[in-house]
GROMACS .gro file of C-alpha atoms in nm:
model
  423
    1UNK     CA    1   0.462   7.142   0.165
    2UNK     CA    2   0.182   7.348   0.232
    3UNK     CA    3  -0.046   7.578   0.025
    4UNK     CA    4   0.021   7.944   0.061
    5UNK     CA    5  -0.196   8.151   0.295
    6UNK     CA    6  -0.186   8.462   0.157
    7UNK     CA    7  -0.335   8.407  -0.186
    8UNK     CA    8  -0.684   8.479  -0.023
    9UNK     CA    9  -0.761   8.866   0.084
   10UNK     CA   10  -0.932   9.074   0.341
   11UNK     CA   11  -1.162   9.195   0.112
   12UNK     CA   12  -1.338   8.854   0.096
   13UNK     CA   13  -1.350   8.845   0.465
   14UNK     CA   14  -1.555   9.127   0.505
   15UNK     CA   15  -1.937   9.100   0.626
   16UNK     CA   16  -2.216   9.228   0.441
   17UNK     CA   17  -2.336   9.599   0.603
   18UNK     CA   18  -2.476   9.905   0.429
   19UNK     CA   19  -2.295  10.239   0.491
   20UNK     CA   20  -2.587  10.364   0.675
   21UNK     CA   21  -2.556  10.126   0.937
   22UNK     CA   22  -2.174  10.150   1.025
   23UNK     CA   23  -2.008  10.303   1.320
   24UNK     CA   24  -1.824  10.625   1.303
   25UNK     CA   25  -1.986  10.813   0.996
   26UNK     CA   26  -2.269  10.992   0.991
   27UNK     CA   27  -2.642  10.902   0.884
   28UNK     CA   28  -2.859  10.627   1.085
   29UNK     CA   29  -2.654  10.480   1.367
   30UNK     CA   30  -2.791  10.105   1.340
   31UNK     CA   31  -2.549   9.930   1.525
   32UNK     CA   32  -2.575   9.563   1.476
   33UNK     CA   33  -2.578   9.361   1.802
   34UNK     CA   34  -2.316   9.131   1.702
   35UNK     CA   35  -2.079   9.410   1.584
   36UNK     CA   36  -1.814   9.264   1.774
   37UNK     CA   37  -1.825   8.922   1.695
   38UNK     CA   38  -1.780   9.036   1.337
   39UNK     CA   39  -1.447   9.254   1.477
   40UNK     CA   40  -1.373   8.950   1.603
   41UNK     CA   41  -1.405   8.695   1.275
   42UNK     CA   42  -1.264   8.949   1.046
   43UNK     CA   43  -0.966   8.975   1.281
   44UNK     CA   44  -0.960   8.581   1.311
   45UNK     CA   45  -0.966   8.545   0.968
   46UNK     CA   46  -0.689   8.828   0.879
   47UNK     CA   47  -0.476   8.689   1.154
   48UNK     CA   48  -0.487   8.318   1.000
   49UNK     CA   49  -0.415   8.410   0.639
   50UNK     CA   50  -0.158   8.689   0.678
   51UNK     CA   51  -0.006   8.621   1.023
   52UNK     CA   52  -0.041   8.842   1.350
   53UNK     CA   53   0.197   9.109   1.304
   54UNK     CA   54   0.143   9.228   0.906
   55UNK     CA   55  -0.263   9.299   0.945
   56UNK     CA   56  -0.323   9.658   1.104
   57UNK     CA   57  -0.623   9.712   1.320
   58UNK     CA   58  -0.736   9.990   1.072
   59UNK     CA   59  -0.790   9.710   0.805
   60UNK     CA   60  -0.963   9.496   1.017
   61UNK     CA   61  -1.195   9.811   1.087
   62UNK     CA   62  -1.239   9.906   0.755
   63UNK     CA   63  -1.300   9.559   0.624
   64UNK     CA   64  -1.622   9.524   0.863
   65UNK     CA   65  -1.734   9.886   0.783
   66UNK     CA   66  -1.600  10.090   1.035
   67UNK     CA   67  -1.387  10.334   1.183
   68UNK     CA   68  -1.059  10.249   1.389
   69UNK     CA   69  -1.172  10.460   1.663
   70UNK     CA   70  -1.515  10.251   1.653
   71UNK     CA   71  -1.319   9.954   1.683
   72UNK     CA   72  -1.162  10.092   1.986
   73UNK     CA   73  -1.498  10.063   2.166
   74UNK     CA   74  -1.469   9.719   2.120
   75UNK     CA   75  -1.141   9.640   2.176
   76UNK     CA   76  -0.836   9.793   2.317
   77UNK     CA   77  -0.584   9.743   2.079
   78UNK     CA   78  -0.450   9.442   1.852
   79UNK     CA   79  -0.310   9.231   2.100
   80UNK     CA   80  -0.703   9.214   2.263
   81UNK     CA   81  -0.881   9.145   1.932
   82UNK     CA   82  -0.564   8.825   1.884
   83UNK     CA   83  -0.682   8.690   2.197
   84UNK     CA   84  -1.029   8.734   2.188
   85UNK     CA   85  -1.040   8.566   1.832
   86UNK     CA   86  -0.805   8.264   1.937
   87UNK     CA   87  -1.061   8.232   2.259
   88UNK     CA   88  -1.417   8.241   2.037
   89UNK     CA   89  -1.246   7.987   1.795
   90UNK     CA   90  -1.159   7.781   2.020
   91UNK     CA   91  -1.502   7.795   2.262
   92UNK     CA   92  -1.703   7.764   1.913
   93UNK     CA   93  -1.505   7.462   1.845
   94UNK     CA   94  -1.600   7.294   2.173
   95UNK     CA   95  -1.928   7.418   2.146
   96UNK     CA   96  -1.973   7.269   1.839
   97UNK     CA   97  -1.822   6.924   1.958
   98UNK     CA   98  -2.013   6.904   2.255
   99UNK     CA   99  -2.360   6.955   2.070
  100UNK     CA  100  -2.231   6.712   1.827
  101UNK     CA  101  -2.164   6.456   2.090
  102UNK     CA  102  -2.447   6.190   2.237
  103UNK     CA  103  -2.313   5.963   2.525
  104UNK     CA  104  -2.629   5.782   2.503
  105UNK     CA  105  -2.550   5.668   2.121
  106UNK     CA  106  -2.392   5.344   2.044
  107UNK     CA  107  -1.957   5.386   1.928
  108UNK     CA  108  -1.997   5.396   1.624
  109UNK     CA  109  -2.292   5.643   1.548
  110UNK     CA  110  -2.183   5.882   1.857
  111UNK     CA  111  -1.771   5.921   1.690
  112UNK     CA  112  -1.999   5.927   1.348
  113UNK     CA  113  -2.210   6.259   1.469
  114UNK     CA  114  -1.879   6.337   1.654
  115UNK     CA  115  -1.661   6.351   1.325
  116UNK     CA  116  -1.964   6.507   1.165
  117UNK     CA  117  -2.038   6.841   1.424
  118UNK     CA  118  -1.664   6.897   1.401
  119UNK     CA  119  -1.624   6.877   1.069
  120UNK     CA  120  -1.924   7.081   0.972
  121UNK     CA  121  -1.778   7.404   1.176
  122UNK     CA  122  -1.419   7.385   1.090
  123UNK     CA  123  -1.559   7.370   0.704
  124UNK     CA  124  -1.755   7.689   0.799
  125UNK     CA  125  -1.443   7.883   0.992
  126UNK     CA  126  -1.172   7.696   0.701
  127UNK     CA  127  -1.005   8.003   0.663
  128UNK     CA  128  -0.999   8.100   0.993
  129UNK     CA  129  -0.967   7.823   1.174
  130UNK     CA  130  -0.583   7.749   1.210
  131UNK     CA  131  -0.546   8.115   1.425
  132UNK     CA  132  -0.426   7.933   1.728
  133UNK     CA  133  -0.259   7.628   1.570
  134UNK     CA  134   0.020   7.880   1.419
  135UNK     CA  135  -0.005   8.196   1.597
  136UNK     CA  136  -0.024   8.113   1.955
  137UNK     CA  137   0.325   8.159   2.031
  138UNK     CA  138   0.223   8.563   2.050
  139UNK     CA  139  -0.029   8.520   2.277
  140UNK     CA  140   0.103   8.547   2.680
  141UNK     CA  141   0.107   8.264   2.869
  142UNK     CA  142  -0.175   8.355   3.134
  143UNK     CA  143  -0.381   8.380   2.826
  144UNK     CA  144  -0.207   8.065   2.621
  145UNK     CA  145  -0.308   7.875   2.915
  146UNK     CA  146  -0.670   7.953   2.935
  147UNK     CA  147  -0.728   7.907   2.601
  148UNK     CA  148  -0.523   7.565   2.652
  149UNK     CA  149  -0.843   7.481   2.919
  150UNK     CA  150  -1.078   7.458   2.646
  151UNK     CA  151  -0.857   7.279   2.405
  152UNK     CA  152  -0.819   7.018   2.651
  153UNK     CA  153  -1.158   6.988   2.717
  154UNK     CA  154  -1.214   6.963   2.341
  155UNK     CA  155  -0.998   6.655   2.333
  156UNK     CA  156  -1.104   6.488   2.634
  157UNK     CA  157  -1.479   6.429   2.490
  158UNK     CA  158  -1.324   6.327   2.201
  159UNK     CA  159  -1.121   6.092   2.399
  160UNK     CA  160  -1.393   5.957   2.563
  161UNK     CA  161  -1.633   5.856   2.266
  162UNK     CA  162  -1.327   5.679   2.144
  163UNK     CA  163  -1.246   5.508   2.481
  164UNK     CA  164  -1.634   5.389   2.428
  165UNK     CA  165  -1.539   5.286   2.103
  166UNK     CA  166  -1.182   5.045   2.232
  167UNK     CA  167  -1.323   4.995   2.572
  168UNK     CA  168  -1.024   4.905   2.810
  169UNK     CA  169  -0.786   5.059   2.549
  170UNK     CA  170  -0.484   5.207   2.714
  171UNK     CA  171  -0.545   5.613   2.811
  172UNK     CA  172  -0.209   5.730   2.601
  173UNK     CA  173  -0.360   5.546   2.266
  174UNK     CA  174  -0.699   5.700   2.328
  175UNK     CA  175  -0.522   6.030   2.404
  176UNK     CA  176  -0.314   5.999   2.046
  177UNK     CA  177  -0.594   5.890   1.836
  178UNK     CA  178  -0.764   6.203   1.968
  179UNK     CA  179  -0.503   6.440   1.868
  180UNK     CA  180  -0.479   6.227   1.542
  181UNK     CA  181  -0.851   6.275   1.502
  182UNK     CA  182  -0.875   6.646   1.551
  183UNK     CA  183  -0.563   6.727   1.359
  184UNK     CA  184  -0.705   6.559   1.034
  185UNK     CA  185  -1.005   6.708   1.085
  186UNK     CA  186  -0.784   7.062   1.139
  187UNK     CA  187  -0.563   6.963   0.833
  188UNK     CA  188  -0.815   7.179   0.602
  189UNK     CA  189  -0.777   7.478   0.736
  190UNK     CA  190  -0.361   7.439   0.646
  191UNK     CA  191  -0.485   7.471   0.229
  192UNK     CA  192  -0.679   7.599  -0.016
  193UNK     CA  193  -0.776   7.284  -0.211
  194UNK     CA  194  -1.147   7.319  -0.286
  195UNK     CA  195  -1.386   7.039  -0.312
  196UNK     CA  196  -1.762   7.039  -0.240
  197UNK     CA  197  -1.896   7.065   0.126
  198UNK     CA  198  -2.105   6.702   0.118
  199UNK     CA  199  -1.791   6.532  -0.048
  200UNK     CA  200  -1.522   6.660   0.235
  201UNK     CA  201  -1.789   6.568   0.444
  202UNK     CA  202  -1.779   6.217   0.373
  203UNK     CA  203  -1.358   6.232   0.308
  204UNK     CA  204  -1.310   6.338   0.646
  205UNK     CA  205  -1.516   6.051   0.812
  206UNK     CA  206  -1.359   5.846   0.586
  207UNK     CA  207  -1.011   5.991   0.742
  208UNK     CA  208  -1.123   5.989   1.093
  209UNK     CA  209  -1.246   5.625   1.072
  210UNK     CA  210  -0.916   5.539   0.928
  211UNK     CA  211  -0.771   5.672   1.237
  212UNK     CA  212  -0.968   5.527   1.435
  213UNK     CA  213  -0.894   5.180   1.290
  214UNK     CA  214  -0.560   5.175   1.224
  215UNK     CA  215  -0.330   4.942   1.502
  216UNK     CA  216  -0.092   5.145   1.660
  217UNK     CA  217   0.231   5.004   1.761
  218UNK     CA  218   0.360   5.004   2.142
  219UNK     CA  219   0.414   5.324   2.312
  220UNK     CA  220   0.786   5.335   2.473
  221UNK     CA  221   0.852   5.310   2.822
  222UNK     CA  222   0.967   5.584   3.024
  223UNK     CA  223   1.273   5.798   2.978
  224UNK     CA  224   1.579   5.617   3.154
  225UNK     CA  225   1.892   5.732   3.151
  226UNK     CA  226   2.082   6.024   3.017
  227UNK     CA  227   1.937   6.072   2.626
  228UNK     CA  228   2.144   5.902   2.317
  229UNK     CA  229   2.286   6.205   2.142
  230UNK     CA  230   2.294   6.169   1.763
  231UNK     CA  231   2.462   6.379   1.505
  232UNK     CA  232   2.795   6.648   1.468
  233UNK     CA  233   2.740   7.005   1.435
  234UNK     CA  234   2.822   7.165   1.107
  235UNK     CA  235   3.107   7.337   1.036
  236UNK     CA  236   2.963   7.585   0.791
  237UNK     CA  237   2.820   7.916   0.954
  238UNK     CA  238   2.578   7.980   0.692
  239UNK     CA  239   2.412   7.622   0.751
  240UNK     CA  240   2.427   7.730   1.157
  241UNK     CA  241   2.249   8.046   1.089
  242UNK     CA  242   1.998   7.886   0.877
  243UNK     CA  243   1.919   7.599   1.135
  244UNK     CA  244   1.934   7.863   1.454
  245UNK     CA  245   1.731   8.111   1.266
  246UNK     CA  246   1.484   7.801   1.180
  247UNK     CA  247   1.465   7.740   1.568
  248UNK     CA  248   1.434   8.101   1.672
  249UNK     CA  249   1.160   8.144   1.434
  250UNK     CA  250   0.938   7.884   1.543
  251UNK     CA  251   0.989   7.961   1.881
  252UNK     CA  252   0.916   8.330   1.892
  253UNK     CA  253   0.776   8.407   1.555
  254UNK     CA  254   0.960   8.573   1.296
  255UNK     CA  255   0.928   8.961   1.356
  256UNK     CA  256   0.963   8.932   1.734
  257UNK     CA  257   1.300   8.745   1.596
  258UNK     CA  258   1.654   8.928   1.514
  259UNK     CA  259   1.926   8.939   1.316
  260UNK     CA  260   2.136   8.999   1.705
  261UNK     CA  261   1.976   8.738   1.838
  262UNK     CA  262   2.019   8.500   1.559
  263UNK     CA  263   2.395   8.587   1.502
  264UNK     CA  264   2.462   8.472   1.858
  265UNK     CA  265   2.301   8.171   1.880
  266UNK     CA  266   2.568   8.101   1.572
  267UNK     CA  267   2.838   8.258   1.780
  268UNK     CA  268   2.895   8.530   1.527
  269UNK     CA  269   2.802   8.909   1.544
  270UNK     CA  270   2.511   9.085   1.425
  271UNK     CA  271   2.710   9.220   1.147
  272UNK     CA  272   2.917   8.886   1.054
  273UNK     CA  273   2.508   8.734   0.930
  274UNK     CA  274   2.542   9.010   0.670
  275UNK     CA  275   2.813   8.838   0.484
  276UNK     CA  276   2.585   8.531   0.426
  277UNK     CA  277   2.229   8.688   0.454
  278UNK     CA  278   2.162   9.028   0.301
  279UNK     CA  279   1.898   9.046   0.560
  280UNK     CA  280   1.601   8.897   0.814
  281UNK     CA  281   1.346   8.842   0.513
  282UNK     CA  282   1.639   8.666   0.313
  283UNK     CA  283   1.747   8.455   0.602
  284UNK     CA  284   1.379   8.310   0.584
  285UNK     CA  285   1.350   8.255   0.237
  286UNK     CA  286   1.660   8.069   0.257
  287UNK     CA  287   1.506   7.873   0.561
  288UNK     CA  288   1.211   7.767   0.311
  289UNK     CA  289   1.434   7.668   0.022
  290UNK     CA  290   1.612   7.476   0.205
  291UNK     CA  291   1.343   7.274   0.359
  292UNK     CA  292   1.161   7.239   0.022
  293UNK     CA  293   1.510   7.086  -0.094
  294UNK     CA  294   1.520   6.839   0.160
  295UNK     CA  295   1.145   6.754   0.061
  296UNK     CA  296   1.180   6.700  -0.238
  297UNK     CA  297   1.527   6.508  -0.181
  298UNK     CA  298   1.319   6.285   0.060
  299UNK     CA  299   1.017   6.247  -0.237
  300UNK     CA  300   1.331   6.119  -0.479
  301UNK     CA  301   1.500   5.869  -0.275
  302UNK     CA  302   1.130   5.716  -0.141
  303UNK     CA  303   1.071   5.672  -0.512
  304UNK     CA  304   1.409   5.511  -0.600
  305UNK     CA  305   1.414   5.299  -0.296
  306UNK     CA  306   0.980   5.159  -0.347
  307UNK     CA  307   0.886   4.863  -0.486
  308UNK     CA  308   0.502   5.000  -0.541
  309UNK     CA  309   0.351   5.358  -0.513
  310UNK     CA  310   0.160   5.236  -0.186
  311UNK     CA  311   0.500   5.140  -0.059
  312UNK     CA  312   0.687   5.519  -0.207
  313UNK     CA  313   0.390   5.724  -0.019
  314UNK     CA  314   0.483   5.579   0.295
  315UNK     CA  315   0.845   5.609   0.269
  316UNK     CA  316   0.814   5.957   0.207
  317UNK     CA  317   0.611   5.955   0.525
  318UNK     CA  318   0.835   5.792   0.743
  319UNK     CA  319   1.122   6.046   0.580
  320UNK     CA  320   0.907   6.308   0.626
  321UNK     CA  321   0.814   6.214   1.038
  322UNK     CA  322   1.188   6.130   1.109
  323UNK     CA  323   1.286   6.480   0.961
  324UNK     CA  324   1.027   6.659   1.122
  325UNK     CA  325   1.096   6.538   1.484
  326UNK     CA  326   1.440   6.619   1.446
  327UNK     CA  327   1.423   6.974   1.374
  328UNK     CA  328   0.989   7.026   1.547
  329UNK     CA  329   1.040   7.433   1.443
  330UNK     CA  330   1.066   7.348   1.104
  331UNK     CA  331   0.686   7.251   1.040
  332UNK     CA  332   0.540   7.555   1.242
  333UNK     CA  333   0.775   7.783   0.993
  334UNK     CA  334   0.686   7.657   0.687
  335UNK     CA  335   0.328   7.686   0.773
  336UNK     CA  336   0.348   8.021   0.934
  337UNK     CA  337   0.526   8.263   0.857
  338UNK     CA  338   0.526   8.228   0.449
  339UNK     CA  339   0.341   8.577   0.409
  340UNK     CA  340   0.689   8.731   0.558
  341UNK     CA  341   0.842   8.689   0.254
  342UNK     CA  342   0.887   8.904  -0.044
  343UNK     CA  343   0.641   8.864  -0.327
  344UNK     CA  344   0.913   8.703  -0.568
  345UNK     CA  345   0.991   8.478  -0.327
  346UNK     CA  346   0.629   8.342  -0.282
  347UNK     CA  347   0.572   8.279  -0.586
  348UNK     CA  348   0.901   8.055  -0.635
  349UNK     CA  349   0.834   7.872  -0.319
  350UNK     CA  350   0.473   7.803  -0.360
  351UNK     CA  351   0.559   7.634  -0.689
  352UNK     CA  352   0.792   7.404  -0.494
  353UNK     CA  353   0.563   7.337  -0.235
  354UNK     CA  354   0.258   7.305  -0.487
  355UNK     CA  355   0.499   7.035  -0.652
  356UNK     CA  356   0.617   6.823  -0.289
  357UNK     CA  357   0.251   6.780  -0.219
  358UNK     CA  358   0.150   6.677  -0.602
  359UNK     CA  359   0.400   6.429  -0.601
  360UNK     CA  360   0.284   6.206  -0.275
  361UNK     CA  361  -0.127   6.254  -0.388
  362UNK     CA  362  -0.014   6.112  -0.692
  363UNK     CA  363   0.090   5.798  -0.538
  364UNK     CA  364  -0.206   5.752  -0.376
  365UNK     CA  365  -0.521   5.510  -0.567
  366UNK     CA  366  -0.852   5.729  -0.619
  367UNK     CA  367  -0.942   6.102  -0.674
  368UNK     CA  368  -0.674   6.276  -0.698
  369UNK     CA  369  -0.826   6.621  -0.500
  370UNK     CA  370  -0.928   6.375  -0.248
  371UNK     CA  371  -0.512   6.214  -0.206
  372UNK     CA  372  -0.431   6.586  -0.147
  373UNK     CA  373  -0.635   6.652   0.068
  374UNK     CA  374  -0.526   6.326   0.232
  375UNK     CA  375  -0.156   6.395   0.194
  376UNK     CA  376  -0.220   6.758   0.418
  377UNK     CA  377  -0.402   6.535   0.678
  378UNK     CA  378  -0.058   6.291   0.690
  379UNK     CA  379   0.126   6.622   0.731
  380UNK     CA  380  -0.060   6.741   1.041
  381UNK     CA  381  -0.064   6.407   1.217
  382UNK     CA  382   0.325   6.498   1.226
  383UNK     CA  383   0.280   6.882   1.367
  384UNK     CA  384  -0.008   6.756   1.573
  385UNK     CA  385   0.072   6.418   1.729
  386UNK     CA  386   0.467   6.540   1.755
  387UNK     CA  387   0.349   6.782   1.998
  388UNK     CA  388   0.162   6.548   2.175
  389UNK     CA  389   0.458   6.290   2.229
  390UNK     CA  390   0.680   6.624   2.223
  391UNK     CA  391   0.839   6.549   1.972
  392UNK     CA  392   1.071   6.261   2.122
  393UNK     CA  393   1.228   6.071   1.871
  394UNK     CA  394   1.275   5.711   2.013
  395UNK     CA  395   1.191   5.456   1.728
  396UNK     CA  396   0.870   5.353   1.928
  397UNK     CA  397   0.713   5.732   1.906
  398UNK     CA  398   0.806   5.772   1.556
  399UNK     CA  399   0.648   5.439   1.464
  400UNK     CA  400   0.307   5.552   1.597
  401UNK     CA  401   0.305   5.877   1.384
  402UNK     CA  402   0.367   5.663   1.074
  403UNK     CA  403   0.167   5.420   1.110
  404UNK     CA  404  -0.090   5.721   1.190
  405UNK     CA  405  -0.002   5.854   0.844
  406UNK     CA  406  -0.032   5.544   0.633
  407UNK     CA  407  -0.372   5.495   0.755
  408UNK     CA  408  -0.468   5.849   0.721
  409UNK     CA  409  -0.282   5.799   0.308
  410UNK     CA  410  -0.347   5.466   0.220
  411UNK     CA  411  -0.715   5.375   0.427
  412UNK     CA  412  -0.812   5.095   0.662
  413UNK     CA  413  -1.060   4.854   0.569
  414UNK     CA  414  -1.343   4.881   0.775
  415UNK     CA  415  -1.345   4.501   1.014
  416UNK     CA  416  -1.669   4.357   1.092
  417UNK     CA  417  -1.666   4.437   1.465
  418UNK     CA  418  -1.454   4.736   1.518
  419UNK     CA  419  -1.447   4.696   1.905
  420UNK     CA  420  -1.260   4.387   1.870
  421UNK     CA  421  -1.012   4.559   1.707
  422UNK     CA  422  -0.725   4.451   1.894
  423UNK     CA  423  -0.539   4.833   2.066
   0.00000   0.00000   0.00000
């Protein structure tokens, strides 16, 4: 259910620069003095579209206008230019937040300017910006955690123009709207679905308001007990290879993933997969298919069961959460690691996912660009607040991230006095 990354290219990444000025060939030697923050963005942006592992540094040189060996100078190797790009994007986002930000503003106008500052630079990075969201899992965890520092820090004075906002609210709902906030805001850089800068603008304050507003049911207790257990295993190796490969693959990224590794996690041998999967890349596209066909089995039975479209568009979100929670890989996959797979296969599968996501906009009233771009904001506050609550999937936690996306699909009206709005 999400638009394919790798219809946009490197070549429309790269910088303007005149072949006198680049490094590594002869004539003037006019070095520009942000040279490697444009390593750096081209790199980001490569990274994001394409995934970590297929983009060589030699494009990435070659796409700002210079030699690998120049690059070198800059950076060590690939694993240095991953980091530095998922640190910059992340500082830049802060950065951007904090000047945004005005403590001294009432609420409403300081989460207004907030929404605003955030908004404006995510629009600017779009195609960059969701570097860390999928591809952290390659980064080590000395540097996962640093970056983590700023993310955190990006949240909390979020958090606290909200807690201005709800004053008193309890800290965990101020936390979640937040994360609820950000990931809308975030949601954009998951698509390609164009629409003009001032009227995203305005869609995404419209979005984060709705957020804002929306009453969130209780938060559960603590965990007690042993957990409830749910569920038998299958029977059928093929559908344990495609749920462990699922699982392996969000956790460690698809080419850092084997076919060894897979096979034993299904209690099989390496060379028992091959009489289900001809290989790694087929094993993924079956992954996909599958979870486009449980999609699109969720869309039909929302829309047999509604008694409005309102009422269909959040069914499918409440199918959508409880599926998601129960397999939290699945998401992170789809999203990911869809430029792994053979061209054929792309093309196939971004027609299904084209058609899942066309499907809920149309349920929802207004624009119709607008409901898809509200639909991929619904979608995140699953990837985004299930990490938060990590993914636990008592009743309580799963009403929250519904009732997150029905305000984020369907709008709340705007009360007279938002601060009484009861938390």
């Amino acid at each position: 259910m999400v638009a394919d990354r790798s219809e946009a290219t490197l070549a429309s990444a790269r910088p303007d620069a005149r072949p006198a000025a680049t490094d590594g060939e002869s004539g003037p030697r006019r070095r520009p003095k942000n040279r490697k923050a444009q390593i750096v963005r081209v790199a980001a942006r490569a990274f994001a579209e394409r995934g970590y592992h297929p983009v060589g540094v030699d494009e990435i040189a070659a796409e700002v206008g210079i030699s690998g060996p120049a690059l070198y100078r800059h950076f060590r190797n690939k694993y240095a230019l991953l980091v530095a790009a998922a640190e910059m994007g992340a500082q830049q986002l802060l950065d951007a937040a904090k000047a945004a930000d005005n403590p001294a503003l009432e609420p409403e106008p300081r989460l207004t300017a907030l929404i605003r500052g955030i908004a404006e630079y995510t629009i600017d990075v779009r195609r960059e910006g969701g570097l860390y969201r999928w591809e952290r899992r390659y980064l080590e965890r000395e540097d996962r955690a640093r970056i983590r520092v700023i993310y955190t820090d990006l949240h909390d004075t979020v958090a606290a123009a909200i807690a201005a906002l709800y004053p008193g609210a309890d800290a965990a709902d101020v936390q979640l709207r937040s994360a609820a906030l950000l990931s809308a805001i975030g949601s954009i850089t998951a698509h390609r679905t164009a629409l003009s800068t001032t009227r995203l603008l305005h869609l995404i304050d419209e979005i984060g308001w709705d957020i804002l507003r929306c009453e969130l049911p209780p938060a559960p207790g603590p965990v007690t007990g042993d957990p409830i257990l749910r569920g038998l295993p299958v029977i059928s190796k093929r559908e344990q290879l495609l749920t462990e490969a699922i699982r392996i693959f969000g956790r460690q990224g698809y080419h850092e993933a084997s076919i060894e590794e897979i096979g034993a996690a299904a209690g099989i041998n390496a060379s028992s997969v091959y009489r289900y999967f001809a290989s790694k890349a087929d094993l993924l596209a079956a992954a996909f298919h599958r979870t486009g066909e449980r999609v699109a089995i969720a869309n039909s039975e929302a829309l047999a069961e509604a008694t409005g479209r309102a009422d269909a568009a959040v069914r499918i979100a409440d199918r959508f959460a409880r599926m998601t929670f129960a397999m939290p890989e699945i998401l992170p996959v789809y999203f990911s690691e869809f430029s792994n797979l053979p061209a054929s296969e792309q093309h196939r599968l971004r027609s299904v996912q084209r058609q899942n996501v066309l499907e809920w906009a149309n349920l929802l009233e207004g624009d119709q660009v607008e409901a898809r771009f509200r639909v991929h904001a619904a979608i995140a506050q699953v990837v985004d607040v299930g990490r938060r609550v990590r993914f636990d999937g008592r009743p309580e936690n799963l009403a929250r991230v519904s009732a997150l996306m029905r305000a984020v699909l369907l709008g709340v009206p705007a009360p007279s006095d938002p601060v009484a709005q009861p938390e």
